[in-house]
XYZ file of C-alpha atoms in Angstrom:
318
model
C 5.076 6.769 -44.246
C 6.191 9.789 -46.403
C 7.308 13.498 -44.405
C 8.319 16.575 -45.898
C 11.735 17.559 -44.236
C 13.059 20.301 -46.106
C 11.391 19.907 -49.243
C 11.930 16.422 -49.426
C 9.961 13.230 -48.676
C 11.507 11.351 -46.559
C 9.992 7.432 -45.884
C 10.561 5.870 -43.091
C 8.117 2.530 -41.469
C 6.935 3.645 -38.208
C 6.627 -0.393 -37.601
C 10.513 -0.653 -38.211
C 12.468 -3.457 -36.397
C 15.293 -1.349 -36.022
C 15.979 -0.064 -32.595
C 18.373 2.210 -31.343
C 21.174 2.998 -28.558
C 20.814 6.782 -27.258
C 23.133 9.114 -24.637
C 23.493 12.579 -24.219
C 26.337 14.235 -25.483
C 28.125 14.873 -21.656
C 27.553 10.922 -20.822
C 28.982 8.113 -21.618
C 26.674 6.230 -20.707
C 24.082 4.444 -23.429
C 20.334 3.772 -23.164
C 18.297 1.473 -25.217
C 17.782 -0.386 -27.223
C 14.734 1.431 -28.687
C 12.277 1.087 -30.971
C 10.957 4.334 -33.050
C 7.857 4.600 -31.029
C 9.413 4.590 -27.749
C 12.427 7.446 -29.189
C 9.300 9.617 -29.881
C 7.928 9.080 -26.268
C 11.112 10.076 -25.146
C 11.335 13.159 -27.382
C 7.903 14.391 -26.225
C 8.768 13.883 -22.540
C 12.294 16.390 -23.458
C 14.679 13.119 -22.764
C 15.645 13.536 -26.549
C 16.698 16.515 -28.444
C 18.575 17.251 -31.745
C 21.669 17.890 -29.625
C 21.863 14.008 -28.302
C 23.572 10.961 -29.841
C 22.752 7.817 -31.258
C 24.622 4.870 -32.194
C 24.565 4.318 -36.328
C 25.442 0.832 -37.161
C 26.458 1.868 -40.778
C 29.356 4.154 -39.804
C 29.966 2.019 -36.496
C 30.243 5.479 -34.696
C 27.760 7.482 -32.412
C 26.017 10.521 -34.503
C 23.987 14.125 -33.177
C 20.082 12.751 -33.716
C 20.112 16.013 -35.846
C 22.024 15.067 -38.610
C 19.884 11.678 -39.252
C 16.491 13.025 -41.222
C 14.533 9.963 -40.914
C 15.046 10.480 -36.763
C 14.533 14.119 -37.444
C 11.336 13.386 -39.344
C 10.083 10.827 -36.992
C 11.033 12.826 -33.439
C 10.428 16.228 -34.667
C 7.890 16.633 -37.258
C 7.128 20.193 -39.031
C 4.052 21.884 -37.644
C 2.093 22.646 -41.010
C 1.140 26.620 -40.462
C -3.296 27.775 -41.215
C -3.647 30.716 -43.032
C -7.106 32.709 -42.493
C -8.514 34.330 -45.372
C -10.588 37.824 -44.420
C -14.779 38.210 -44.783
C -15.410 39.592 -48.347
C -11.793 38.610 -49.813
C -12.097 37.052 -53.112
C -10.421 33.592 -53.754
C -7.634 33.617 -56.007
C -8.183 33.297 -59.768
C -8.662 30.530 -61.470
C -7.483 29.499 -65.140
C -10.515 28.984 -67.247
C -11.593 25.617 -68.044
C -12.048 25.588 -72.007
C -14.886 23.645 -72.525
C -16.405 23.917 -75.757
C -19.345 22.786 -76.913
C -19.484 21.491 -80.526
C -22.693 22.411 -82.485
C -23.367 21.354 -86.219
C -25.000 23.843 -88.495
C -27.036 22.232 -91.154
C -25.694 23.833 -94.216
C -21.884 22.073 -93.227
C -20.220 25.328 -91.523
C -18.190 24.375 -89.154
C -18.147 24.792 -85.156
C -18.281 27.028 -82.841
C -17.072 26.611 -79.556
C -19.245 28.072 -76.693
C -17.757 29.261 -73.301
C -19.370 29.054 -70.387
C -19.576 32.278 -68.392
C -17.337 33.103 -65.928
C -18.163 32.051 -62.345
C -19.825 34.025 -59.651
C -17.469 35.012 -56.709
C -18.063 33.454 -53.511
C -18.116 35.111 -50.155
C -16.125 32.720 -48.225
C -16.060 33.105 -44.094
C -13.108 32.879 -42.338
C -13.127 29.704 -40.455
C -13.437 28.964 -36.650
C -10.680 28.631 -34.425
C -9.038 25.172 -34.415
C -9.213 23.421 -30.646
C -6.592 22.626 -29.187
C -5.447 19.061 -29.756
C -5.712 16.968 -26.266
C -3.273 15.089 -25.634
C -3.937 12.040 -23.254
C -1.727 10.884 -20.505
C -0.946 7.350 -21.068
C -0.415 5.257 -17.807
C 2.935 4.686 -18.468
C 5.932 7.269 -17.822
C 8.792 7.551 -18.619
C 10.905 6.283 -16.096
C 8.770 2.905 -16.394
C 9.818 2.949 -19.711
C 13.491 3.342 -19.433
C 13.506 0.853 -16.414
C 11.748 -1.803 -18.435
C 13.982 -1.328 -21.062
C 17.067 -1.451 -18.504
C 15.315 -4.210 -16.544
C 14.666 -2.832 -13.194
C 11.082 -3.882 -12.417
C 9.326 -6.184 -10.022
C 8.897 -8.769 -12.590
C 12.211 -8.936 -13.613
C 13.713 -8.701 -9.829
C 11.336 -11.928 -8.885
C 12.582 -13.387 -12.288
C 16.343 -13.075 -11.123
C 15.477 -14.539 -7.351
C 13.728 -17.200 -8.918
C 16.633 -18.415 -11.196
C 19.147 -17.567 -8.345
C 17.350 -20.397 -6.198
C 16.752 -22.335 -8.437
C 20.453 -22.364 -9.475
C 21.653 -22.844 -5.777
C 19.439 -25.981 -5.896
C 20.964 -27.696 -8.868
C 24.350 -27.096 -7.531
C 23.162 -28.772 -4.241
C 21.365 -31.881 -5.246
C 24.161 -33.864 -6.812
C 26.663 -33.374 -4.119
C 23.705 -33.408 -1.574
C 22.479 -37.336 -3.334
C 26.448 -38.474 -3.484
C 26.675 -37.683 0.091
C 23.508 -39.965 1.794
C 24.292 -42.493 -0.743
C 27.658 -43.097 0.921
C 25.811 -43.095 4.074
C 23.495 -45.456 2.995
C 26.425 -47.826 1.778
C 28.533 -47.467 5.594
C 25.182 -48.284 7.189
C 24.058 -51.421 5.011
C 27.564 -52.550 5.456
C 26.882 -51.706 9.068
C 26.488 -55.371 10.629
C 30.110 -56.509 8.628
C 32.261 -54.260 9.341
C 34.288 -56.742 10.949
C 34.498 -59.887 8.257
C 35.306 -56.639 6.097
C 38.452 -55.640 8.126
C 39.719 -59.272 8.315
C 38.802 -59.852 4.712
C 40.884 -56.850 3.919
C 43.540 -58.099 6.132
C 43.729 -61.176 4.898
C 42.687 -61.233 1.084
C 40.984 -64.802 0.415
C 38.208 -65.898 -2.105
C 36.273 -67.440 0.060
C 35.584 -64.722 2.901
C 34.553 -62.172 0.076
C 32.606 -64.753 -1.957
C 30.413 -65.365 2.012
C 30.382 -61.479 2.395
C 28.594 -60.933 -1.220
C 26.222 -63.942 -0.458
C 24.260 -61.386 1.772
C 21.859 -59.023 -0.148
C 22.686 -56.141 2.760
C 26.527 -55.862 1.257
C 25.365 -55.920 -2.296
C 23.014 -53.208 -1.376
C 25.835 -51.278 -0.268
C 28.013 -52.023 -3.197
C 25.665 -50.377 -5.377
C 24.819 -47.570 -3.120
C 28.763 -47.213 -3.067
C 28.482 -46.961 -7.277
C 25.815 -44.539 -7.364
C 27.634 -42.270 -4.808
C 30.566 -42.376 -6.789
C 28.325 -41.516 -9.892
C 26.893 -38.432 -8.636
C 30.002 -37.105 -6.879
C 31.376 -37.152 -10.569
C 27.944 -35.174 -11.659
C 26.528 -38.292 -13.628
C 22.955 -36.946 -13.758
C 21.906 -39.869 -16.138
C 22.094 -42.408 -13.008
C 18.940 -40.834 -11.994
C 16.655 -42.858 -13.427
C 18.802 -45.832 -12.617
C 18.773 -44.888 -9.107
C 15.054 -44.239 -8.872
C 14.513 -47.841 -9.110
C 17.190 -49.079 -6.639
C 15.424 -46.563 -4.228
C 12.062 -48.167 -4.887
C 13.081 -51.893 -5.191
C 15.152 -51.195 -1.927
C 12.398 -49.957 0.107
C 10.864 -53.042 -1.141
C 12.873 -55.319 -0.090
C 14.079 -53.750 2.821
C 10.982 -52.398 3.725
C 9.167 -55.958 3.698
C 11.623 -57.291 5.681
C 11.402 -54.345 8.358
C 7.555 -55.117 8.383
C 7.648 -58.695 8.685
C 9.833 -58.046 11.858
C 8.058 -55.178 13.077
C 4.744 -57.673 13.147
C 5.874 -60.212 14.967
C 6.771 -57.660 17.604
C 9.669 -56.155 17.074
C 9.861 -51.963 17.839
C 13.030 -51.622 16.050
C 11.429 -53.268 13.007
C 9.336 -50.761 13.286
C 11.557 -47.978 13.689
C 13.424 -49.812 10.989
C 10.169 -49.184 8.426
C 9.973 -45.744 9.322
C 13.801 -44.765 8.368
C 13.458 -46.720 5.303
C 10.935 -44.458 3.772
C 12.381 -41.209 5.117
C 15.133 -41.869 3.134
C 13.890 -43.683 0.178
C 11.096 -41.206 -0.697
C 13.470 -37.942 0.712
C 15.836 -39.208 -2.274
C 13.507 -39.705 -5.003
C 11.530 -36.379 -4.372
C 15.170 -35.055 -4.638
C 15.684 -36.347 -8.113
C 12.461 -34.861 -9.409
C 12.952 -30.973 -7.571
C 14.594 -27.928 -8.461
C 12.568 -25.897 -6.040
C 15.812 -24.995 -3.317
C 12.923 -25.403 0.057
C 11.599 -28.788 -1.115
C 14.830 -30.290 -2.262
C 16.519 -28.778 1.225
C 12.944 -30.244 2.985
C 13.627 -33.576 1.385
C 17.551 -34.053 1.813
C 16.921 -33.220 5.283
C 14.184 -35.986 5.666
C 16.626 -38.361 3.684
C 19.506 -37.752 5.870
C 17.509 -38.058 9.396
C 16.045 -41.958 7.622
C 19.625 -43.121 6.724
C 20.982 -42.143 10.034
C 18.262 -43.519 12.052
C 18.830 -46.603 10.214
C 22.534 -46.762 10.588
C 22.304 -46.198 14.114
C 19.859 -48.984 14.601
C 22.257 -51.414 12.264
C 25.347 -50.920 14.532
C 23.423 -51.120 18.038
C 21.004 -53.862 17.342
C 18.536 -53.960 20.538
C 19.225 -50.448 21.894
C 15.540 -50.021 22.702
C 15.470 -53.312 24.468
């Protein structure tokens, strides 16, 4: 787009990907960026005059929006002025339009050029008043505008709450995991804690080789490894520890119902720890919504404890 700005066109794209940083001159503090458009809804709301500054990126150094034309040209175009001619006043001359017409006489003379005759003069009436242009008030002011551009509004709050919990919920899970893994671990190795303390005492082959013949202390062991994992912030033994969740409810779980069938409560109760902690885990792995993965850890910690407790008091509801 072309504008006369003291007898010279100035271009400037109206579209232009250049934005700009804005302040007045008793501040020192900046607004923007903004785009063209939004400095001229700024300039016709009186937030920007030739007196304030903007940031130029050429000189590195912030410049009166006065001494920029294309800004000038763009923010405060010149008002063209209407002149009114009177009833009955002539309209300037014109220079004649030579416009002869060739003729050929028949004898060879040569030719004359004809003229038309001068034009009539026009009574010309003085046109009507020009409205007023109307200018429309947009639904958006100004103060939306500059706290958009700022980022103070409601989208942008619940954006910011929304990545704050969901933060606080990544930094919980792994140390959240590593701790009811460990408790799983203390209460598989519930029913040995004994043959553990005497094999510990007294270091020989054999007693470890009959602990690790039980599938309860190898559970543990692993449990133990994954817990050790996570505390360290090993987020690739999630997958990993997916299926020893699965394959351990399972196994355990089969066991639990097999008991709990042939009439055993504790079985029972047994069954129902399992998969509060088992499924309270794995919904853990898969979350980053802070409620569900609190929801869940909670769920997981009540199943490992009820199944601890029931591991070192066999019969306590006999």
């Amino acid at each position: 787009m072309a504008l006369l700005v003291g007898g010279q066109m100035v271009y400037y794209s109206p579209m232009s990907d250049q934005e700009y940083y804005v302040r007045n001159p008793d501040s020192e503090n900046a607004r923007g960026p903004f785009s063209l458009d939004k400095l001229q809804s700024l300039s016709e709301a009186g937030q920007i005059d030739r007196q304030s500054l903007y940031y130029d990126d050429q000189t590195e150094s912030w410049r009166l929006v006065g001494d920029s034309a294309v800004l000038c040209a763009a923010l405060f175009p010149e008002k063209k002025k209407l002149t009114l001619r009177r009833r009955g006043a002539q309209p300037p001359p014109q220079p004649p339009v030579a416009a002869p017409l060739a003729t050929e006489a028949a004898d060879g003379e040569a030719a004359q050029a004809v003229k038309p005759p001068p034009p009539a003069p026009v009574q010309e009436e003085a046109p009507a008043a020009l409205p007023e242009p109307v200018h429309e008030r947009s639904g958006i002011e100004v103060e939306d505008l500059l706290s958009a551009a700022e980022g103070h509004t409601d989208e942008m709050e619940l954006l910011r709450v929304q990545h704050m919990w969901r933060d606080r919920a990544v930094a919980l899970s792994l140390p959240m995991m590593a701790f009811l893994m460990l408790l799983s671990a203390l209460s598989l190795f519930a029913g040995d804690w004994k043959a553990i303390w005497d094999c510990a005492k007294v270091p020989l082959a054999a007693n470890w080789a009959g602990l690790a013949e039980k599938p309860m202390n190898l559970l543990g062991l692993l449990d133990l490894f994954f817990a050790m994992l996570l505390a360290l912030a090993v987020t690739r033994a999630y997958q990993p520890l997916r299926l020893r969740l699965m394959l351990g409810l399972g196994f355990l779980g089969y066991s639990a119902y097999a008991a709990w069938t042939a009439g055993s409560a504790e079985s029972g109760l047994s069954l129902l720890a399992l998969i509060l902690f088992s499924v309270g885990v794995y919904v853990s792995t898969l979350t980053i919504r802070f409620s569900l993965l609190l929801f869940s850890g909670v769920c997981a910690l009540a199943g490992v404890a009820g199944y601890g407790i029931l591991r070192v008091f066999p019969g306590i509801l006999s």
